[in-house]
Protein backbone atom coordinates (compact mmCIF):
# COMPACT_ATOMS: atom_id res chain seq x y z
CA MET A 1 44.35 18.37 3.44
CA LEU A 2 43.39 22.09 1.78
CA ASN A 3 45.16 20.92 -1.88
CA LEU A 4 42.00 20.01 -4.08
CA PRO A 5 42.93 18.31 -7.40
CA ARG A 6 40.89 20.34 -10.22
CA TRP A 7 38.95 17.28 -11.64
CA GLN A 8 37.23 17.06 -7.55
CA VAL A 9 36.39 20.49 -8.05
CA ILE A 10 34.99 20.76 -11.33
CA GLY A 11 33.28 17.46 -10.17
CA ILE A 12 31.42 19.40 -6.85
CA ILE A 13 30.37 22.13 -8.70
CA ALA A 14 28.84 19.74 -11.48
CA VAL A 15 27.15 17.44 -8.24
CA THR A 16 25.76 21.25 -6.95
CA ALA A 17 24.66 22.24 -10.78
CA LEU A 18 22.34 19.08 -10.80
CA ALA A 19 20.86 19.40 -7.35
CA ALA A 20 19.87 22.98 -8.83
CA LEU A 21 19.12 21.02 -12.23
CA PHE A 22 16.37 18.49 -10.54
CA ALA A 23 14.63 21.97 -7.86
CA LEU A 24 14.11 24.25 -10.50
CA PRO A 25 10.64 22.23 -11.22
CA ASN A 26 9.20 22.43 -8.05
CA LEU A 27 9.89 26.30 -8.47
CA LEU A 28 8.53 26.70 -12.44
CA PRO A 29 4.67 27.65 -12.94
CA GLY A 30 2.41 24.83 -14.84
CA ALA A 31 2.63 26.48 -18.52
CA VAL A 32 6.31 25.73 -18.61
CA LEU A 33 6.18 22.56 -16.84
CA ASP A 34 3.57 20.92 -19.41
CA ALA A 35 6.52 22.12 -22.20
CA LEU A 36 9.13 20.62 -20.39
CA PRO A 37 10.26 16.50 -20.98
CA GLY A 38 7.56 14.46 -18.66
CA TRP A 39 10.53 12.86 -16.91
CA TYR A 40 11.89 15.97 -16.45
CA SER A 41 8.65 18.13 -14.82
CA GLN A 42 7.51 15.12 -12.80
CA SER A 43 10.53 15.68 -10.63
CA ARG A 44 8.92 17.26 -8.22
CA ILE A 45 8.26 17.15 -4.70
CA ASN A 46 4.69 16.15 -3.54
CA LEU A 47 2.45 18.02 -0.95
CA GLY A 48 1.54 15.42 1.78
CA LEU A 49 -2.42 15.18 3.31
CA ASP A 50 -1.81 18.20 5.78
CA LEU A 51 -0.24 20.37 3.40
CA ARG A 52 -2.53 19.69 0.06
CA GLY A 53 -5.23 18.45 1.87
CA GLY A 54 -7.56 14.88 1.06
CA ALA A 55 -8.98 12.03 2.16
CA HIS A 56 -8.26 9.73 5.61
CA PHE A 57 -10.10 6.75 6.08
CA LEU A 58 -9.78 3.79 8.47
CA LEU A 59 -10.88 0.93 7.45
CA GLU A 60 -11.80 -2.28 9.37
CA ALA A 61 -10.62 -5.79 7.54
CA ASP A 62 -13.81 -8.35 8.40
CA LEU A 63 -11.40 -11.25 9.49
CA ARG A 64 -14.67 -12.74 11.20
CA SER A 65 -15.93 -13.55 6.97
CA VAL A 66 -12.25 -14.97 5.99
CA LEU A 67 -12.02 -17.41 9.02
CA ASN A 68 -16.01 -18.40 7.71
CA GLU A 69 -14.81 -19.14 4.46
CA ARG A 70 -11.81 -20.92 5.07
CA LEU A 71 -13.89 -23.13 7.33
CA THR A 72 -16.45 -23.77 4.85
CA ASN A 73 -13.67 -25.03 2.14
CA LEU A 74 -12.52 -27.30 5.53
CA THR A 75 -15.63 -28.88 5.34
CA ASP A 76 -16.18 -29.56 1.93
CA SER A 77 -12.06 -30.69 1.76
CA VAL A 78 -12.68 -33.12 4.61
CA ARG A 79 -16.63 -34.18 3.48
CA GLY A 80 -14.67 -35.54 -0.15
CA GLU A 81 -11.65 -36.79 2.03
CA LEU A 82 -13.90 -39.11 3.93
CA ARG A 83 -16.00 -40.53 1.01
CA LYS A 84 -12.73 -41.27 -1.03
CA ASN A 85 -11.59 -42.81 1.65
CA GLN A 86 -14.96 -44.43 2.39
CA VAL A 87 -15.35 -43.29 6.05
CA ALA A 88 -19.32 -43.02 6.55
CA PHE A 89 -20.64 -39.82 8.83
CA LYS A 90 -23.54 -37.77 10.05
CA GLU A 91 -22.94 -34.42 9.27
CA ILE A 92 -20.06 -32.24 9.44
CA ASN A 93 -20.53 -29.08 10.29
CA ILE A 94 -19.01 -25.31 11.44
CA GLN A 95 -18.93 -24.80 14.91
CA GLY A 96 -18.50 -21.19 17.16
CA GLY A 97 -17.11 -19.62 13.58
CA ASN A 98 -13.77 -21.65 14.97
CA SER A 99 -13.95 -24.86 14.11
CA VAL A 100 -15.23 -28.07 12.35
CA VAL A 101 -17.19 -30.50 13.75
CA VAL A 102 -17.57 -34.19 12.35
CA VAL A 103 -19.65 -36.89 13.44
CA LEU A 104 -18.97 -40.25 12.52
CA ARG A 105 -21.40 -43.45 12.03
CA ASP A 106 -18.82 -45.55 12.67
CA GLU A 107 -17.27 -45.27 15.92
CA ALA A 108 -15.06 -48.11 14.95
CA GLN A 109 -13.57 -46.16 11.70
CA ARG A 110 -12.09 -42.89 13.92
CA GLN A 111 -8.90 -43.68 13.15
CA LYS A 112 -9.33 -43.97 9.55
CA ALA A 113 -11.36 -40.90 9.37
CA LEU A 114 -8.24 -38.95 11.25
CA GLU A 115 -5.31 -40.00 9.27
CA ALA A 116 -7.96 -38.77 5.89
CA ILE A 117 -7.88 -35.60 7.57
CA ARG A 118 -4.08 -35.46 7.83
CA ASN A 119 -4.64 -35.80 4.17
CA VAL A 120 -6.33 -32.37 4.36
CA ASP A 121 -4.21 -30.11 6.74
CA SER A 122 -1.82 -32.29 9.27
CA SER A 123 -0.98 -28.57 10.70
CA LEU A 124 -5.49 -28.69 11.82
CA ALA A 125 -5.41 -29.50 16.19
CA VAL A 126 -7.59 -32.51 16.59
CA SER A 127 -10.42 -32.91 19.48
CA GLY A 128 -12.91 -35.25 20.74
CA ASN A 129 -13.82 -38.31 21.53
CA GLY A 130 -16.15 -41.05 20.19
CA ASP A 131 -17.71 -40.32 17.05
CA THR A 132 -16.78 -37.17 17.32
CA ILE A 133 -13.76 -35.49 15.63
CA GLN A 134 -13.52 -31.38 16.78
CA LEU A 135 -11.28 -29.75 14.27
CA THR A 136 -9.40 -26.18 14.65
CA TYR A 137 -6.62 -24.14 13.30
CA ALA A 138 -3.66 -22.80 15.97
CA ALA A 139 -3.60 -19.58 17.08
CA GLN A 140 -0.46 -19.25 15.20
CA ASP A 141 -1.89 -20.01 12.03
CA LEU A 142 -4.57 -17.81 12.59
CA PHE A 143 -2.11 -14.93 13.78
CA ARG A 144 -0.07 -15.45 10.76
CA LYS A 145 -2.98 -15.69 8.49
CA LYS A 146 -4.52 -12.55 9.52
CA LYS A 147 -1.01 -10.43 9.27
CA GLU A 148 -1.73 -12.62 4.97
CA VAL A 149 -4.59 -10.38 4.81
CA ILE A 150 -4.03 -7.46 6.79
CA ASP A 151 -0.72 -7.00 4.46
CA GLN A 152 -2.30 -8.55 0.89
CA SER A 153 -5.33 -5.78 1.34
CA ILE A 154 -2.83 -2.67 1.98
CA GLU A 155 -1.17 -4.43 -1.27
CA ILE A 156 -3.93 -4.27 -3.25
CA LEU A 157 -5.37 -1.38 -1.96
CA ARG A 158 -1.90 0.60 -3.05
CA ARG A 159 -2.35 -1.21 -6.51
CA ARG A 160 -5.73 0.45 -7.11
CA VAL A 161 -5.39 3.81 -5.62
CA ASP A 162 -1.48 3.72 -7.82
CA GLU A 163 -3.65 3.02 -10.50
CA THR A 164 -6.28 5.90 -10.35
CA GLY A 165 -3.86 7.84 -10.54
CA THR A 166 -3.28 9.43 -6.94
CA ILE A 167 0.77 9.99 -5.76
CA GLU A 168 2.25 9.19 -2.52
CA PRO A 169 -0.99 7.49 -0.76
CA THR A 170 -0.49 6.66 2.81
CA ILE A 171 -1.31 3.03 3.36
CA VAL A 172 -0.21 0.99 6.91
CA ARG A 173 -1.54 -1.08 9.23
CA GLN A 174 -2.92 0.16 12.70
CA GLY A 175 -3.58 -2.79 15.03
CA ASP A 176 -4.62 -6.26 14.39
CA ASP A 177 -7.77 -6.06 12.32
CA ARG A 178 -7.48 -2.37 10.41
CA ILE A 179 -5.45 -0.12 7.85
CA LEU A 180 -4.94 3.22 7.87
CA LEU A 181 -5.50 4.77 4.70
CA GLN A 182 -5.15 8.83 3.60
CA VAL A 183 -4.57 9.88 -0.33
CA PRO A 184 -3.75 13.44 -0.93
CA GLY A 185 -5.26 16.23 -3.42
CA ILE A 186 -8.90 14.47 -3.37
CA LYS A 187 -11.60 16.33 -2.87
CA ASP A 188 -14.60 13.97 -4.17
CA THR A 189 -14.41 11.01 -2.72
CA THR A 190 -17.00 9.42 -4.23
CA ASP A 191 -15.03 6.98 -6.54
CA LEU A 192 -12.46 6.08 -4.21
CA LYS A 193 -14.51 4.86 -1.30
CA ARG A 194 -16.58 2.58 -4.31
CA LYS A 195 -12.84 0.79 -4.80
CA ILE A 196 -12.27 0.21 -1.15
CA ASN A 197 -16.14 -0.82 -0.57
CA GLN A 198 -16.09 -3.41 -3.80
CA THR A 199 -13.51 -6.56 -3.24
CA ALA A 200 -13.74 -7.80 -6.74
CA LYS A 201 -13.62 -11.18 -5.69
CA LEU A 202 -14.40 -13.11 -8.99
CA THR A 203 -14.68 -16.94 -8.86
CA PHE A 204 -16.84 -19.51 -10.88
CA HIS A 205 -19.47 -22.01 -9.73
CA LEU A 206 -21.51 -24.47 -11.23
CA VAL A 207 -25.36 -24.46 -11.00
CA ASN A 208 -27.14 -26.91 -8.81
CA GLU A 209 -29.48 -27.84 -11.64
CA ASP A 210 -31.42 -30.49 -9.00
CA VAL A 211 -32.94 -27.27 -6.98
CA SER A 212 -36.22 -26.29 -7.81
CA MET A 213 -36.65 -22.65 -7.58
CA ALA A 214 -40.23 -22.67 -9.50
CA GLY A 215 -42.18 -22.83 -6.17
CA GLY A 216 -40.05 -19.76 -4.58
CA LEU A 217 -36.89 -20.32 -2.37
CA PRO A 218 -36.10 -24.11 -0.80
CA ALA A 219 -36.25 -24.21 2.97
CA THR A 220 -33.12 -26.54 3.05
CA LEU A 221 -30.46 -27.19 0.72
CA PRO A 222 -28.03 -29.23 0.26
CA PRO A 223 -24.50 -28.53 2.45
CA THR A 224 -22.41 -28.73 -0.53
CA THR A 225 -25.05 -25.65 -2.01
CA THR A 226 -25.79 -22.36 -1.01
CA LEU A 227 -27.87 -19.09 -2.19
CA ILE A 228 -26.50 -16.04 -4.03
CA PRO A 229 -28.44 -12.92 -5.12
CA THR A 230 -28.01 -12.07 -8.71
CA ARG A 231 -27.13 -8.77 -9.81
CA GLU A 232 -30.70 -7.67 -11.52
CA GLY A 233 -31.69 -9.35 -8.83
CA MET A 234 -30.27 -6.19 -6.67
CA GLN A 235 -30.78 -4.67 -9.11
CA ALA A 236 -34.52 -4.82 -9.04
CA LEU A 237 -34.47 -5.36 -5.25
CA ARG A 238 -33.17 -1.05 -5.53
CA ALA A 239 -35.82 -0.35 -7.95
CA SER A 240 -38.61 -1.93 -5.84
CA ASN A 241 -37.64 -1.50 -2.32
CA PRO A 242 -34.60 1.09 -2.10
CA LYS A 243 -34.80 1.29 1.67
CA ALA A 244 -34.15 -2.35 1.63
CA TYR A 245 -30.83 -2.17 -0.56
CA ASP A 246 -29.39 0.36 1.73
CA GLU A 247 -30.67 -2.17 4.23
CA ILE A 248 -27.72 -4.90 2.76
CA GLN A 249 -25.20 -1.74 1.90
CA SER A 250 -25.35 -0.59 5.83
CA ALA A 251 -25.51 -4.02 7.39
CA ASN A 252 -22.05 -4.45 9.86
CA PRO A 253 -21.74 -7.31 10.02
CA ARG A 254 -22.54 -7.85 6.14
CA LEU A 255 -24.83 -9.86 5.40
CA THR A 256 -23.88 -13.75 3.98
CA PRO A 257 -25.62 -13.87 0.58
CA GLU A 258 -27.44 -16.65 1.30
CA GLN A 259 -28.85 -14.12 4.10
CA ILE A 260 -29.34 -11.76 2.08
CA CYS A 261 -31.82 -14.45 -0.31
CA ARG A 262 -33.90 -15.40 2.52
CA ARG A 263 -34.65 -11.62 4.33
CA TYR A 264 -35.20 -9.67 1.14
CA GLN A 265 -36.29 -12.16 -1.63
CA PRO A 266 -35.00 -10.35 -4.80
CA GLN A 267 -33.69 -13.61 -7.88
CA CYS A 268 -30.98 -16.21 -6.87
CA LEU A 269 -29.97 -19.06 -7.90
CA PRO A 270 -28.59 -21.81 -6.50
CA VAL A 271 -24.64 -22.99 -6.87
CA PHE A 272 -22.15 -25.35 -6.13
CA LYS A 273 -19.88 -23.77 -2.77
CA ARG A 274 -16.87 -24.99 -4.81
CA VAL A 275 -15.43 -23.19 -6.63
CA VAL A 276 -14.81 -24.16 -10.17
CA VAL A 277 -12.06 -21.82 -10.84
CA GLY A 278 -10.57 -18.46 -8.48
CA GLY A 279 -9.86 -14.78 -9.35
CA GLU A 280 -6.38 -15.69 -8.30
CA ASP A 281 -5.63 -17.37 -11.44
CA LEU A 282 -6.55 -14.46 -13.33
CA ASP A 283 -3.73 -12.89 -15.38
CA ASP A 284 -5.50 -9.95 -16.76
CA ALA A 285 -9.08 -8.32 -17.09
CA LYS A 286 -10.19 -4.96 -19.54
CA SER A 287 -12.43 -3.52 -20.18
CA THR A 288 -13.51 -3.76 -24.11
CA PHE A 289 -17.19 -3.90 -26.39
CA GLU A 290 -18.61 -6.66 -28.24
CA GLN A 291 -18.19 -7.04 -31.92
CA GLN A 292 -22.22 -8.20 -32.40
CA GLN A 293 -25.28 -7.13 -29.99
CA GLY A 294 -24.77 -3.41 -30.85
CA GLY A 295 -21.01 -3.34 -29.17
CA ARG A 296 -22.09 -3.41 -26.08
CA PRO A 297 -19.36 -2.96 -22.61
CA ILE A 298 -17.67 -5.97 -21.60
CA ILE A 299 -15.21 -7.40 -19.32
CA SER A 300 -12.66 -9.61 -21.17
CA PHE A 301 -10.28 -11.77 -19.00
CA THR A 302 -7.30 -14.14 -19.52
CA PHE A 303 -6.02 -16.74 -16.94
CA ASN A 304 -2.79 -17.65 -16.28
CA THR A 305 -1.83 -21.32 -17.51
CA ALA A 306 -2.95 -22.96 -14.14
CA GLY A 307 -6.21 -21.09 -13.88
CA GLY A 308 -6.46 -21.70 -18.01
CA ARG A 309 -6.06 -25.05 -17.93
CA ALA A 310 -8.37 -25.47 -14.53
CA PHE A 311 -10.95 -23.40 -16.66
CA CYS A 312 -10.41 -25.83 -19.82
CA ALA A 313 -11.42 -29.03 -17.71
CA ALA A 314 -14.06 -27.53 -15.74
CA THR A 315 -16.30 -26.76 -19.09
CA ARG A 316 -15.34 -29.95 -21.19
CA GLN A 317 -16.90 -31.53 -18.13
CA ASN A 318 -19.68 -29.43 -18.04
CA ILE A 319 -21.46 -28.97 -20.89
CA GLY A 320 -25.02 -28.30 -21.23
CA LYS A 321 -24.62 -26.97 -17.77
CA ARG A 322 -25.01 -23.35 -16.07
CA LEU A 323 -21.36 -21.88 -14.83
CA ALA A 324 -22.21 -19.03 -12.53
CA ILE A 325 -19.78 -16.27 -12.61
CA GLN A 326 -20.13 -15.00 -9.15
CA LEU A 327 -18.59 -10.82 -8.38
CA ASP A 328 -18.75 -9.32 -5.03
CA ASN A 329 -21.47 -11.82 -3.43
CA GLU A 330 -23.73 -11.30 -6.93
CA ILE A 331 -24.06 -13.50 -10.09
CA ILE A 332 -23.69 -11.51 -12.94
CA SER A 333 -24.03 -13.93 -15.62
CA ALA A 334 -24.60 -17.80 -15.83
CA PRO A 335 -24.56 -18.48 -19.15
CA VAL A 336 -25.32 -22.51 -21.01
CA VAL A 337 -21.47 -23.89 -21.44
CA GLN A 338 -21.62 -24.94 -25.29
CA SER A 339 -18.15 -26.30 -25.98
CA ALA A 340 -14.58 -26.77 -23.63
CA ILE A 341 -13.02 -23.06 -23.36
CA CYS A 342 -9.84 -23.85 -23.46
CA GLY A 343 -7.84 -20.48 -24.88
CA GLY A 344 -7.15 -19.28 -21.24
CA SER A 345 -9.26 -16.46 -22.21
CA GLY A 346 -13.30 -14.99 -22.09
CA ILE A 347 -15.47 -12.51 -21.91
CA ILE A 348 -18.34 -11.63 -18.38
CA THR A 349 -21.57 -9.56 -20.61
CA GLY A 350 -24.20 -8.61 -18.63
CA GLN A 351 -26.41 -4.88 -18.08
CA PHE A 352 -23.15 -3.20 -17.27
CA THR A 353 -22.48 0.67 -18.42
CA THR A 354 -18.76 1.88 -19.97
CA GLN A 355 -17.91 3.00 -16.99
CA GLN A 356 -18.76 0.05 -14.44
CA THR A 357 -16.99 -2.43 -16.56
CA GLN A 358 -13.49 0.45 -17.07
CA GLU A 359 -13.98 0.34 -13.15
CA GLN A 360 -14.71 -3.31 -12.36
CA ALA A 361 -11.04 -4.25 -14.62
CA LEU A 362 -9.32 -2.12 -12.96
CA LEU A 363 -10.52 -3.79 -9.65
CA LEU A 364 -9.81 -7.64 -11.30
CA ARG A 365 -6.36 -5.72 -11.92
CA SER A 366 -5.51 -4.94 -9.71
CA GLY A 367 -6.41 -8.22 -7.23
CA ALA A 368 -9.28 -9.29 -5.35
CA LEU A 369 -9.47 -7.86 -1.81
CA PRO A 370 -8.86 -11.02 0.84
CA ALA A 371 -11.48 -9.54 2.99
CA THR A 372 -14.44 -6.95 3.40
CA LEU A 373 -13.41 -3.47 4.08
CA THR A 374 -15.44 -1.24 6.21
CA ILE A 375 -15.08 2.35 6.55
CA ILE A 376 -15.01 3.05 10.38
CA GLU A 377 -13.81 6.31 10.15
CA GLU A 378 -13.79 9.49 7.48
CA ARG A 379 -12.24 13.09 7.39
CA THR A 380 -11.83 15.28 4.57
CA VAL A 381 -8.51 17.71 4.85
CA GLY A 382 -9.40 21.00 3.02
CA ALA A 383 -7.01 22.67 0.84
CA ASP A 384 -7.83 26.14 2.84
CA LEU A 385 -5.91 24.26 6.06
CA GLY A 386 -2.88 23.27 3.90
CA ALA A 387 -3.02 26.89 2.77
CA ASP A 388 -2.27 28.04 6.52
CA ALA A 389 0.08 25.02 7.17
CA ILE A 390 2.20 25.79 4.49
CA HIS A 391 2.46 29.32 5.14
CA ALA A 392 2.80 29.13 8.35
CA GLY A 393 5.63 26.17 8.09
CA THR A 394 7.70 28.51 5.34
CA VAL A 395 7.70 31.49 7.59
CA ALA A 396 9.41 29.46 10.55
CA ALA A 397 11.56 28.48 7.98
CA ILE A 398 12.39 31.33 6.49
CA VAL A 399 12.83 33.35 9.78
CA GLY A 400 14.96 30.28 11.28
CA THR A 401 16.91 30.43 8.19
CA VAL A 402 17.55 34.02 8.42
CA LEU A 403 18.53 34.11 12.59
CA VAL A 404 20.58 31.38 11.59
CA MET A 405 22.94 33.11 8.97
CA LEU A 406 22.88 36.81 11.24
CA PHE A 407 24.56 34.26 14.23
CA MET A 408 27.11 32.79 11.66
CA PHE A 409 27.95 36.24 9.94
CA THR A 410 28.10 38.34 13.89
CA THR A 411 29.93 35.04 15.13
CA TYR A 412 32.60 33.79 12.34
CA GLY A 413 32.46 37.44 10.26
CA PRO A 414 31.55 38.07 7.46
CA LEU A 415 34.16 35.54 5.66
CA PHE A 416 34.02 32.47 7.38
CA GLY A 417 30.39 32.62 8.04
CA GLY A 418 29.71 33.56 4.27
CA PHE A 419 31.38 29.74 4.03
CA ALA A 420 28.88 28.28 6.22
CA ASN A 421 25.79 29.88 4.79
CA LEU A 422 27.15 29.19 1.29
CA ALA A 423 27.64 25.53 2.26
CA MET A 424 23.73 25.47 4.26
CA SER A 425 22.17 26.69 0.94
CA VAL A 426 24.01 24.05 -1.04
CA ASN A 427 22.59 21.84 1.12
CA MET A 428 18.91 22.65 1.25
CA LEU A 429 19.53 22.69 -2.72
CA LEU A 430 20.37 19.02 -2.37
CA VAL A 431 17.49 18.92 0.50
CA PHE A 432 14.83 19.80 -2.15
CA ALA A 433 16.93 17.53 -5.09
CA GLY A 434 16.70 14.92 -3.39
CA MET A 435 12.61 15.21 -2.70
CA SER A 436 12.21 15.76 -5.97
CA VAL A 437 14.04 12.95 -8.01
CA LEU A 438 12.34 10.40 -5.59
CA GLY A 439 9.49 12.16 -4.91
CA ALA A 440 8.68 11.93 -1.43
CA SER A 441 5.88 13.74 -0.26
CA LEU A 442 6.08 17.16 2.13
CA THR A 443 4.64 16.80 4.78
CA LEU A 444 3.99 19.58 7.59
CA PRO A 445 6.46 17.26 10.24
CA GLY A 446 8.99 17.46 7.05
CA ILE A 447 8.73 21.42 6.95
CA ALA A 448 10.30 21.16 10.68
CA GLY A 449 12.94 18.32 10.03
CA LEU A 450 13.84 20.52 6.92
CA VAL A 451 14.07 23.59 10.03
CA LEU A 452 16.22 21.48 11.77
CA THR A 453 18.45 20.21 8.77
CA VAL A 454 19.27 23.81 8.90
CA GLY A 455 20.24 24.08 12.47
CA MET A 456 22.65 20.95 11.72
CA SER A 457 24.24 22.33 8.26
CA VAL A 458 25.95 24.84 10.24
CA ASP A 459 26.95 23.31 13.45
CA SER A 460 29.23 21.09 11.48
CA ASN A 461 31.07 24.45 10.39
CA VAL A 462 30.90 25.55 13.92
CA LEU A 463 33.10 22.94 14.52
CA ILE A 464 35.50 22.99 11.85
CA TYR A 465 35.48 26.51 13.00
CA GLU A 466 36.07 26.40 17.02
CA ARG A 467 38.74 23.69 15.86
CA VAL A 468 40.62 26.10 14.19
CA ARG A 469 40.77 28.58 16.20
CA GLU A 470 42.19 26.45 19.00
CA GLU A 471 45.31 25.60 16.67
CA ARG A 472 45.56 29.24 16.22
CA ASN A 473 45.66 30.16 19.46
CA ASN A 474 47.75 27.09 19.79
CA GLY A 475 50.55 28.97 17.49
CA ARG A 476 49.84 27.29 13.78
CA SER A 477 50.26 29.09 11.17
CA ALA A 478 47.23 30.66 8.96
CA PHE A 479 47.29 26.82 6.49
CA SER A 480 48.46 24.71 9.23
CA ALA A 481 45.86 25.99 11.44
CA LEU A 482 42.83 25.58 9.04
CA ALA A 483 44.41 22.47 8.07
CA THR A 484 44.94 20.65 11.38
CA GLY A 485 41.55 22.05 12.40
CA TYR A 486 39.76 20.95 9.56
CA ASP A 487 41.22 17.16 9.29
CA ARG A 488 40.63 16.80 13.79
CA ALA A 489 37.77 17.89 13.25
CA LEU A 490 36.19 15.96 10.96
CA THR A 491 35.52 12.80 12.74
CA ALA A 492 33.36 14.30 15.75
CA VAL A 493 31.64 15.85 11.99
CA ILE A 494 31.03 12.54 10.96
CA ASP A 495 30.49 10.36 13.76
CA SER A 496 27.70 13.13 15.13
CA ASN A 497 26.18 12.79 11.42
CA LEU A 498 25.78 9.63 11.45
CA THR A 499 24.54 8.81 15.24
CA ALA A 500 21.83 11.41 14.13
CA LEU A 501 20.81 9.11 10.85
CA ILE A 502 20.43 6.02 12.31
CA ALA A 503 17.59 7.41 14.49
CA GLY A 504 16.12 8.66 11.17
CA VAL A 505 16.29 5.66 9.34
CA LEU A 506 14.83 4.43 12.64
CA LEU A 507 12.07 6.87 12.81
CA PHE A 508 11.51 5.74 8.76
CA GLY A 509 11.25 2.34 9.51
CA PHE A 510 9.05 1.79 12.53
CA GLY A 511 7.04 5.28 11.72
CA SER A 512 4.17 5.92 9.65
CA GLY A 513 2.63 8.73 8.35
CA PRO A 514 3.73 12.15 9.55
CA ILE A 515 6.89 10.31 11.23
CA ARG A 516 8.51 9.20 8.00
CA GLY A 517 7.69 12.37 6.58
CA PHE A 518 9.54 13.86 9.79
CA ALA A 519 12.21 11.04 9.09
CA THR A 520 12.09 11.13 5.31
CA SER A 521 13.78 15.26 5.14
CA LEU A 522 16.04 14.72 8.24
CA SER A 523 17.65 12.00 6.91
CA LEU A 524 17.83 13.85 3.77
CA GLY A 525 19.65 16.15 5.02
CA LEU A 526 21.81 14.55 7.25
CA LEU A 527 23.07 12.53 4.02
CA THR A 528 23.50 15.95 1.84
CA HIS A 529 24.84 17.59 4.64
CA LEU A 530 28.09 15.16 5.41
CA PHE A 531 28.21 16.01 1.04
CA THR A 532 28.80 20.03 2.01
CA ALA A 533 30.46 19.56 5.39
CA THR A 534 33.32 16.97 4.38
CA VAL A 535 33.58 17.92 0.62
CA PHE A 536 31.60 21.39 -0.23
CA THR A 537 33.29 23.32 2.86
CA ARG A 538 36.96 21.97 2.58
CA MET A 539 36.28 22.77 -1.18
CA LEU A 540 35.70 26.77 -0.63
CA LEU A 541 38.36 26.40 1.79
CA ALA A 542 40.88 25.18 -0.18
CA VAL A 543 39.92 27.75 -2.65
CA TRP A 544 40.02 30.27 -1.06
CA VAL A 545 43.89 29.45 0.50
CA ARG A 546 44.61 29.36 -2.70
CA TRP A 547 43.82 32.51 -3.71
CA ARG A 548 44.43 34.24 -1.24
CA ARG A 549 47.54 32.91 0.87
CA PRO A 550 46.71 34.34 4.09
CA THR A 551 49.53 34.77 6.99
CA GLU A 552 46.72 35.78 9.39
CA LEU A 553 43.19 34.30 10.70
CA VAL A 554 40.24 36.68 11.68
CA ILE A 555 38.55 34.31 12.27
């Protein structure tokens, strides 16, 4: 058991040396790191929000508007399908915010209408009698849709925050409609909040030229048409009536574009509700400059295959008509279609600054948020608090480590106590190297996990040494007692570490935020401890036995 071939000893030493190499960047000053290769200098442990400071947001998703949008799309689809099947109807309206009601002109066409509705969505729950048909989504379908919205919002937020250069954001779901966002290292949250608040939803709609805006806003609109404010109109409103503009921005729940148009009277355009092409078909977007007209900032975009085909068909069929480009409930441009655009790409022009085009391109690349996110709680953790936490955690870790080392020296003597303490030091070195390679964040609970790892590191040595004592007391020779004691204690060492590792993995899988920080450091410590307890300590004992050839054990 204690006879190790030379290649195993060399391999163990090499692993330890590599761990020291990858843990080293955490100790080097910034000037030295700048001179090193990027892949190596970036291999460092990131400090979490509670140590480094940063921003904490609790966001609430407007799931009601998502449902309203879905019901609006359902209304348009049902209307088109009924007309296609020549089913006459009086009206199709959204009722109660959760269902669509269809009123037929002739009750005798009810069965024909139901067959047409099933072609739209066979999962709809149908109720009502006579000439009235009520359509609702099943509760299970609504629950699945809400979950998809939150999951999609989390992924889009992650892409946006990651692309700004922030390190290790924490983005997790809280409850049914809330998202927790923690971004360490941020002092000024203005830019971050602007990126959070913008849904970056890009859609193309045809302008309804039959609706006249000459005498002001029309009292009624066709059911297929809605009013959308233009960006120039909103900017003019902001300059002339900043109080009204602030009311729109802070309104909760948010006002619809048509409500904004009718209540505050900015410049608006009547557009068809039907989306010609959606932003989900956007493949790429970037900030650039127009070659003509003074090189003004513009946004160039590229569609995927399906989006390019739909955009080509829409422009070919509507030459001479205005195509409104809607971004975040504002029409940023409404150019006249001069010819079919079939290259799968285009540009968005407007009164943009270079910074605005860069931000909008970033948001369009990362995708549109499926629901508006409202910040309902905001906290900023200062760096001073983080420094105090680092100091307190460092003192606790040092005191705990020194006490453990003194205990091992006192209980098992300078030789075997030294072996245990050396194995513990290598274990911590491997933990820091692992966290550096993974780019993991170290939080205050993570420091607690490291302190716990120190205690568990020597726990295996205690099991091994006590077993060796028992074997020696039973009359075995020094070499036999070491080999047998190590062999028989190994099963208990592996079992105890594996069961603790299972708990750590479950904490990481089901926990969030600080709990994950604790689970990360603890799980890494347990994995590396299996190496030091089963491999490194055995190498130390094997080298010592081969060198000293002991006949007596003082343990």
